[in-house]
Amino acid sequence: MKHLLSLEEVSGKEILSLIDLAIKIKKNPRKFEKRLHNKVLLMLFEKPSLRTRLSFEVAMLQLGVHAIYYDLTTSPLEKGKENIEDTAKVVSRYVDVIMARLFEHSTLEKLAANASVPVINGLTNFSHPCQVLSDLLTIKEKFGKLKGLKLSYFGDANNNVTHSLLFALPKVGMHLTVFCPDKSEFRPRVQVSDIARREARHNATKLIITSDIKHTTNSDIVYTDSWMSYHIPKSQQRKRAAVLKKFQVNSKVMKAAGKAIFMHCLPAQRGMEVTADVIDSKRSVVFDQAENRLHMEKAILIWLLK
Ligand code: CP
Ligand code: NVA
């Protein structure tokens, strides 16, 4: 049985075929209306969500099926009454597919190991595969290709979205530069950058991780994510903002990047990781990214349930 836990486990070929399927679904949603007839999706949430929750719920509705939202903070699991293994075994008896947004990636892995239905990662502290798959769909739409494009990421790189970019981009032939502070707290996890470097060598793509912002050059895409991910306590905001300020995406960065488009997975904080003039400019494609979550969630569900 297939799960979608991390893009480390998805091949470049599979990523490209998911993008092709999402493009077909977006062009002709009617054709896919009854594709998953009678299936039920369970959505487990430990953290807040706007896009992930709604895009999966609407995707299921439009595929002719049902989605159940379950707030884990009120569950026996989170009240310490039941473990994740038993939770996985029980819910597998009721539903056809599970999407979970959890803090710990290891909990998601335990959920998948004990479930008898496919499990989708709707974001963990470690990775956010659905986001990056739909971002690649957005990039393909904007440029008509992926291979050879250069994406520059700025900001907090010890981050689920950055990790997913690191896993996926070399596999689809894209070059990636990550600009982040030179502190382990903000750098990608070593296990991820090692894998990404290997993959980049294998596919002859460029991968640079640097704190030297002076190297900012022409890019096709400039990407940033929140400095205050859901799992980061509010008490750290001021300290983190002081360190990350140098890596803010502002008009100076966009000018140095040439004709690049601007991407952000949202939610965004204007004045922190990105200035309002950039995110609200014509170069920003953030709402196309948000829309594409819907088309990509459908492709993921069909891929896992077919
Ligand atoms: N980008 C994203 O996953 O947004 P939500 O946190 O609103 O789901
Ligand atoms: N890195 C962010 C992504 C939000 C979609 C977070 O974890 O909050």
Tab-separated table of C-alpha atoms and ligand atoms in Angstrom:
chain	number	residue	atom	x	y	z
A	1	MET	CA	0.000	0.000	0.000
A	2	LYS	CA	1.199	3.484	-0.871
A	3	HIS	CA	1.424	6.410	1.582
A	4	LEU	CA	2.516	10.006	1.008
A	5	LEU	CA	4.662	10.816	4.047
A	6	SER	CA	7.634	12.624	2.534
A	7	LEU	CA	8.889	13.499	-0.954
A	8	GLU	CA	12.057	11.572	-0.119
A	9	GLU	CA	10.061	8.450	-0.981
A	10	VAL	CA	8.465	9.766	-4.190
A	11	SER	CA	10.452	9.423	-7.433
A	12	GLY	CA	10.959	12.250	-9.929
A	13	LYS	CA	8.824	10.284	-12.387
A	14	GLU	CA	5.962	9.985	-9.885
A	15	ILE	CA	6.162	13.722	-9.093
A	16	LEU	CA	5.912	14.571	-12.792
A	17	SER	CA	2.981	12.236	-13.337
A	18	LEU	CA	1.135	13.717	-10.327
A	19	ILE	CA	1.627	17.169	-11.859
A	20	ASP	CA	0.303	15.941	-15.229
A	21	LEU	CA	-2.730	14.386	-13.530
A	22	ALA	CA	-3.418	17.595	-11.551
A	23	ILE	CA	-3.244	19.611	-14.797
A	24	LYS	CA	-5.791	17.266	-16.411
A	25	ILE	CA	-8.087	17.502	-13.371
A	26	LYS	CA	-7.826	21.293	-13.298
A	27	LYS	CA	-8.683	21.518	-17.016
A	28	ASN	CA	-11.624	19.173	-16.822
A	29	PRO	CA	-12.822	18.694	-13.214
A	30	ARG	CA	-16.160	17.264	-14.400
A	31	LYS	CA	-14.439	14.212	-15.853
A	32	PHE	CA	-13.183	13.269	-12.378
A	33	GLU	CA	-16.395	13.999	-10.477
A	34	LYS	CA	-17.292	10.451	-9.506
A	35	ARG	CA	-13.773	9.051	-9.562
A	36	LEU	CA	-13.665	8.137	-5.872
A	37	HIS	CA	-17.319	7.293	-5.416
A	38	ASN	CA	-18.205	6.030	-1.908
A	39	LYS	CA	-14.748	6.597	-0.436
A	40	VAL	CA	-14.250	8.358	2.908
A	41	LEU	CA	-11.302	10.524	3.930
A	42	LEU	CA	-10.468	11.109	7.580
A	43	MET	CA	-8.603	14.347	8.301
A	44	LEU	CA	-6.729	14.416	11.627
A	45	PHE	CA	-5.492	17.792	12.864
A	46	GLU	CA	-3.179	18.684	15.750
A	47	LYS	CA	-2.443	22.151	14.334
A	48	PRO	CA	-4.444	24.956	12.680
A	49	SER	CA	-5.083	25.028	8.919
A	50	LEU	CA	-6.981	27.012	6.311
A	51	ARG	CA	-5.696	25.729	2.963
A	52	THR	CA	-4.966	22.083	3.765
A	53	ARG	CA	-8.243	21.478	5.542
A	54	LEU	CA	-10.399	23.234	2.950
A	55	SER	CA	-8.603	21.993	-0.164
A	56	PHE	CA	-8.873	18.362	0.965
A	57	GLU	CA	-12.490	18.770	2.036
A	58	VAL	CA	-13.518	20.460	-1.220
A	59	ALA	CA	-11.445	17.979	-3.249
A	60	MET	CA	-13.321	15.061	-1.673
A	61	LEU	CA	-16.668	16.748	-2.176
A	62	GLN	CA	-15.910	17.397	-5.858
A	63	LEU	CA	-14.701	13.816	-6.346
A	64	GLY	CA	-18.115	12.661	-5.158
A	65	VAL	CA	-17.016	11.486	-1.733
A	66	HIS	CA	-16.950	12.467	1.917
A	67	ALA	CA	-14.353	13.954	4.268
A	68	ILE	CA	-14.460	13.875	8.071
A	69	TYR	CA	-12.627	16.528	10.093
A	70	TYR	CA	-11.359	15.248	13.426
A	71	ASP	CA	-9.698	17.599	15.911
A	72	LEU	CA	-7.028	15.502	17.595
A	73	THR	CA	-6.771	17.882	20.527
A	74	THR	CA	-10.080	16.453	21.792
A	75	SER	CA	-9.183	12.800	21.072
A	76	PRO	CA	-8.378	9.970	23.502
A	77	LEU	CA	-4.907	10.015	21.867
A	78	GLU	CA	-4.128	13.544	22.995
A	79	LYS	CA	-5.769	13.042	26.369
A	80	GLY	CA	-3.209	10.272	26.951
A	81	LYS	CA	-5.885	7.541	26.953
A	82	GLU	CA	-4.893	5.735	23.735
A	83	ASN	CA	-1.737	5.322	21.673
A	84	ILE	CA	-1.227	6.196	18.006
A	85	GLU	CA	-0.939	2.502	17.036
A	86	ASP	CA	-4.448	1.670	18.345
A	87	THR	CA	-5.815	4.918	16.894
A	88	ALA	CA	-4.467	3.921	13.452
A	89	LYS	CA	-5.943	0.420	13.660
A	90	VAL	CA	-9.367	1.686	14.741
A	91	VAL	CA	-9.762	4.430	12.137
A	92	SER	CA	-8.588	2.081	9.357
A	93	ARG	CA	-11.750	0.039	10.025
A	94	TYR	CA	-13.941	3.049	9.185
A	95	VAL	CA	-12.337	5.038	6.381
A	96	ASP	CA	-10.517	4.557	3.055
A	97	VAL	CA	-7.735	7.127	3.417
A	98	ILE	CA	-6.261	9.282	6.203
A	99	MET	CA	-4.726	12.744	5.964
A	100	ALA	CA	-2.965	13.928	9.119
A	101	ARG	CA	-1.431	17.231	10.205
A	102	LEU	CA	0.765	16.402	13.192
A	103	PHE	CA	3.650	17.877	15.149
A	104	GLU	CA	6.057	14.927	15.096
A	105	HIS	CA	6.922	13.157	11.864
A	106	SER	CA	7.678	10.005	13.891
A	107	THR	CA	4.015	9.958	15.027
A	108	LEU	CA	2.929	10.132	11.375
A	109	GLU	CA	5.253	7.217	10.556
A	110	LYS	CA	3.729	5.172	13.395
A	111	LEU	CA	0.258	6.067	12.145
A	112	ALA	CA	1.162	4.839	8.638
A	113	ALA	CA	2.900	1.697	9.924
A	114	ASN	CA	-0.252	0.683	11.803
A	115	ALA	CA	-2.904	1.821	9.331
A	116	SER	CA	-4.325	-0.525	6.733
A	117	VAL	CA	-5.313	2.397	4.459
A	118	PRO	CA	-3.132	5.051	2.731
A	119	VAL	CA	-1.868	7.909	4.915
A	120	ILE	CA	-1.155	11.413	3.581
A	121	ASN	CA	1.103	13.902	5.357
A	122	GLY	CA	-0.872	17.134	5.690
A	123	LEU	CA	2.217	18.746	7.318
A	124	THR	CA	4.514	17.710	10.134
A	125	ASN	CA	7.281	19.786	11.722
A	126	PHE	CA	9.584	17.918	9.323
A	127	SER	CA	7.900	18.029	5.924
A	128	HIS	CA	4.981	19.297	3.840
A	129	PRO	CA	4.855	17.199	0.661
A	130	CYS	CA	1.357	18.242	-0.538
A	131	GLN	CA	2.442	21.891	-0.511
A	132	VAL	CA	5.545	21.352	-2.609
A	133	LEU	CA	3.755	19.065	-5.092
A	134	SER	CA	1.193	21.787	-5.718
A	135	ASP	CA	3.953	24.423	-5.868
A	136	LEU	CA	5.612	22.413	-8.634
A	137	LEU	CA	2.265	22.411	-10.452
A	138	THR	CA	2.189	26.229	-10.115
A	139	ILE	CA	5.777	26.526	-11.394
A	140	LYS	CA	5.016	24.233	-14.358
A	141	GLU	CA	2.003	26.401	-15.233
A	142	LYS	CA	4.022	29.639	-15.033
A	143	PHE	CA	7.087	28.493	-16.972
A	144	GLY	CA	5.788	25.551	-19.045
A	145	LYS	CA	8.630	23.403	-17.631
A	146	LEU	CA	10.531	22.565	-14.445
A	147	LYS	CA	13.905	21.340	-15.680
A	148	GLY	CA	16.675	23.918	-15.522
A	149	LEU	CA	14.723	26.493	-13.474
A	150	LYS	CA	16.389	28.116	-10.473
A	151	LEU	CA	14.567	28.602	-7.177
A	152	SER	CA	16.057	30.718	-4.377
A	153	TYR	CA	14.637	30.141	-0.899
A	154	PHE	CA	15.154	32.736	1.853
A	155	GLY	CA	14.646	32.534	5.603
A	156	ASP	CA	14.019	29.746	8.093
A	157	ALA	CA	15.326	26.610	6.409
A	158	ASN	CA	14.945	24.213	9.335
A	159	ASN	CA	11.465	24.055	8.012
A	160	ASN	CA	8.984	21.539	6.614
A	161	VAL	CA	8.490	23.375	3.286
A	162	THR	CA	12.255	23.837	2.770
A	163	HIS	CA	12.839	20.149	3.488
A	164	SER	CA	10.228	19.180	0.911
A	165	LEU	CA	11.772	21.562	-1.634
A	166	LEU	CA	15.169	19.971	-0.939
A	167	PHE	CA	13.783	16.477	-1.498
A	168	ALA	CA	11.849	17.324	-4.667
A	169	LEU	CA	13.686	19.953	-6.700
A	170	PRO	CA	16.837	18.012	-7.626
A	171	LYS	CA	14.628	15.086	-8.691
A	172	VAL	CA	12.777	17.213	-11.238
A	173	GLY	CA	15.957	18.851	-12.556
A	174	MET	CA	15.623	22.206	-10.760
A	175	HIS	CA	18.462	24.206	-9.198
A	176	LEU	CA	18.034	25.331	-5.589
A	177	THR	CA	19.822	27.915	-3.460
A	178	VAL	CA	18.831	28.157	0.194
A	179	PHE	CA	19.761	31.409	1.946
A	180	CYS	CA	19.492	30.979	5.721
A	181	PRO	CA	21.347	31.898	8.924
A	182	ASP	CA	24.430	29.834	9.642
A	183	LYS	CA	22.991	28.262	12.814
A	184	SER	CA	21.692	24.716	13.079
A	185	GLU	CA	18.415	26.121	14.446
A	186	PHE	CA	17.721	27.677	11.017
A	187	ARG	CA	19.593	25.359	8.641
A	188	PRO	CA	17.948	22.350	6.973
A	189	ARG	CA	18.402	19.113	8.913
A	190	VAL	CA	21.677	17.464	7.878
A	191	GLN	CA	19.929	14.192	6.938
A	192	VAL	CA	17.846	16.167	4.384
A	193	SER	CA	20.658	18.271	2.906
A	194	ASP	CA	22.832	15.145	2.542
A	195	ILE	CA	20.097	13.383	0.592
A	196	ALA	CA	19.430	16.499	-1.510
A	197	ARG	CA	23.153	16.883	-2.329
A	198	ARG	CA	23.334	13.251	-3.449
A	199	GLU	CA	20.243	13.681	-5.588
A	200	ALA	CA	21.585	16.953	-7.061
A	201	ARG	CA	24.864	15.250	-8.037
A	202	HIS	CA	22.927	12.371	-9.572
A	203	ASN	CA	20.736	14.711	-11.639
A	204	ALA	CA	23.465	17.280	-12.386
A	205	THR	CA	21.533	20.134	-10.741
A	206	LYS	CA	23.002	22.875	-8.547
A	207	LEU	CA	22.298	22.906	-4.817
A	208	ILE	CA	23.740	25.631	-2.588
A	209	ILE	CA	22.982	26.253	1.095
A	210	THR	CA	24.530	29.507	2.240
A	211	SER	CA	24.209	32.353	4.715
A	212	ASP	CA	25.973	34.704	2.301
A	213	ILE	CA	23.150	36.867	1.044
A	214	LYS	CA	25.585	38.781	-1.193
A	215	HIS	CA	25.389	35.868	-3.638
A	216	THR	CA	21.718	36.628	-4.402
A	217	THR	CA	21.548	36.455	-8.170
A	218	ASN	CA	19.101	35.972	-11.001
A	219	SER	CA	16.467	33.377	-10.167
A	220	ASP	CA	13.250	32.186	-11.742
A	221	ILE	CA	11.502	31.825	-8.417
A	222	VAL	CA	12.014	33.490	-5.033
A	223	TYR	CA	10.361	31.501	-2.212
A	224	THR	CA	9.971	32.118	1.488
A	225	ASP	CA	7.950	30.675	4.356
A	226	SER	CA	6.880	31.882	7.790
A	227	TRP	CA	9.567	32.546	10.403
A	228	MET	CA	7.017	31.437	12.956
A	229	SER	CA	5.843	27.987	11.876
A	230	TYR	CA	2.884	26.561	13.807
A	231	HIS	CA	5.098	24.574	16.194
A	232	ILE	CA	7.305	27.540	17.184
A	233	PRO	CA	6.279	29.131	20.515
A	234	LYS	CA	5.263	32.791	20.357
A	235	SER	CA	7.852	33.618	23.021
A	236	GLN	CA	10.583	33.033	20.378
A	237	GLN	CA	9.192	35.510	17.850
A	238	ARG	CA	11.359	38.501	18.726
A	239	LYS	CA	14.597	36.505	18.941
A	240	ARG	CA	13.940	34.657	15.679
A	241	ALA	CA	12.925	37.811	13.810
A	242	ALA	CA	16.198	39.496	14.821
A	243	VAL	CA	18.275	36.632	13.367
A	244	LEU	CA	16.136	36.126	10.247
A	245	LYS	CA	15.723	39.791	9.337
A	246	LYS	CA	18.722	39.660	6.983
A	247	PHE	CA	16.876	36.991	4.980
A	248	GLN	CA	13.623	38.884	4.520
A	249	VAL	CA	12.278	38.936	0.957
A	250	ASN	CA	11.919	42.612	0.080
A	251	SER	CA	12.190	44.776	-3.038
A	252	LYS	CA	16.002	44.658	-2.887
A	253	VAL	CA	16.005	40.855	-3.024
A	254	MET	CA	13.430	40.838	-5.832
A	255	LYS	CA	15.492	43.356	-7.806
A	256	ALA	CA	18.634	41.247	-7.455
A	257	ALA	CA	16.638	38.182	-8.539
A	258	GLY	CA	15.792	39.728	-11.930
A	259	LYS	CA	12.458	38.599	-13.355
A	260	ALA	CA	11.685	36.034	-10.667
A	261	ILE	CA	8.153	35.311	-9.531
A	262	PHE	CA	7.472	35.321	-5.782
A	263	MET	CA	6.104	32.261	-3.974
A	264	HIS	CA	4.958	31.637	-0.392
A	265	CYS	CA	2.955	28.652	0.870
A	266	LEU	CA	0.930	30.937	3.227
A	267	PRO	CA	0.004	31.885	5.909
A	268	ALA	CA	2.306	34.920	5.588
A	269	GLN	CA	3.222	37.735	7.950
A	270	ARG	CA	3.829	40.960	6.063
A	271	GLY	CA	6.814	42.841	7.445
A	272	MET	CA	8.416	39.627	8.723
A	273	GLU	CA	9.562	37.050	6.133
A	274	VAL	CA	8.212	39.169	3.234
A	275	THR	CA	7.328	42.808	2.804
A	276	ALA	CA	3.825	43.813	1.719
A	277	ASP	CA	5.066	45.432	-1.520
A	278	VAL	CA	6.469	42.046	-2.653
A	279	ILE	CA	3.662	39.675	-1.625
A	280	ASP	CA	1.005	42.063	-2.942
A	281	SER	CA	2.849	42.765	-6.218
A	282	LYS	CA	2.132	41.406	-9.714
A	283	ARG	CA	5.126	39.111	-9.378
A	284	SER	CA	3.497	37.268	-6.485
A	285	VAL	CA	1.681	34.001	-7.328
A	286	VAL	CA	0.701	33.074	-3.770
A	287	PHE	CA	-3.030	32.771	-4.477
A	288	ASP	CA	-2.408	30.565	-7.527
A	289	GLN	CA	-0.370	28.379	-5.179
A	290	ALA	CA	-3.250	28.268	-2.714
A	291	GLU	CA	-5.734	27.361	-5.485
A	292	ASN	CA	-3.485	24.648	-6.832
A	293	ARG	CA	-3.592	22.861	-3.496
A	294	LEU	CA	-7.147	21.831	-4.461
A	295	HIS	CA	-6.195	20.365	-7.854
A	296	MET	CA	-3.128	18.613	-6.458
A	297	GLU	CA	-5.006	17.139	-3.466
A	298	LYS	CA	-7.389	15.522	-5.984
A	299	ALA	CA	-4.461	14.081	-7.943
A	300	ILE	CA	-2.887	12.734	-4.725
A	301	LEU	CA	-6.151	11.119	-3.594
A	302	ILE	CA	-6.721	9.470	-6.992
A	303	TRP	CA	-3.082	8.320	-7.148
A	304	LEU	CA	-3.273	6.681	-3.698
A	305	LEU	CA	-6.754	5.190	-4.052
A	306	LYS	CA	-6.756	3.983	-7.653
B	1	CP	N1	-0.021	26.203	3.154
B	1	CP	C1	-0.750	25.556	4.081
B	1	CP	O1	-0.564	24.372	4.324
B	1	CP	O2	-1.685	26.323	4.694
B	1	CP	P1	-2.589	25.909	5.940
B	1	CP	O3	-1.678	25.880	7.141
B	1	CP	O4	-3.619	26.973	6.020
B	1	CP	O5	-3.177	24.560	5.685
B	2	NVA	N1	6.330	26.149	7.822
B	2	NVA	C1	4.953	26.478	8.031
B	2	NVA	C2	4.117	26.031	6.885
B	2	NVA	C3	2.676	26.408	6.991
B	2	NVA	C4	1.851	25.882	5.879
B	2	NVA	C5	4.454	25.866	9.321
B	2	NVA	O1	4.839	24.743	9.657
B	2	NVA	O2	3.684	26.516	10.011
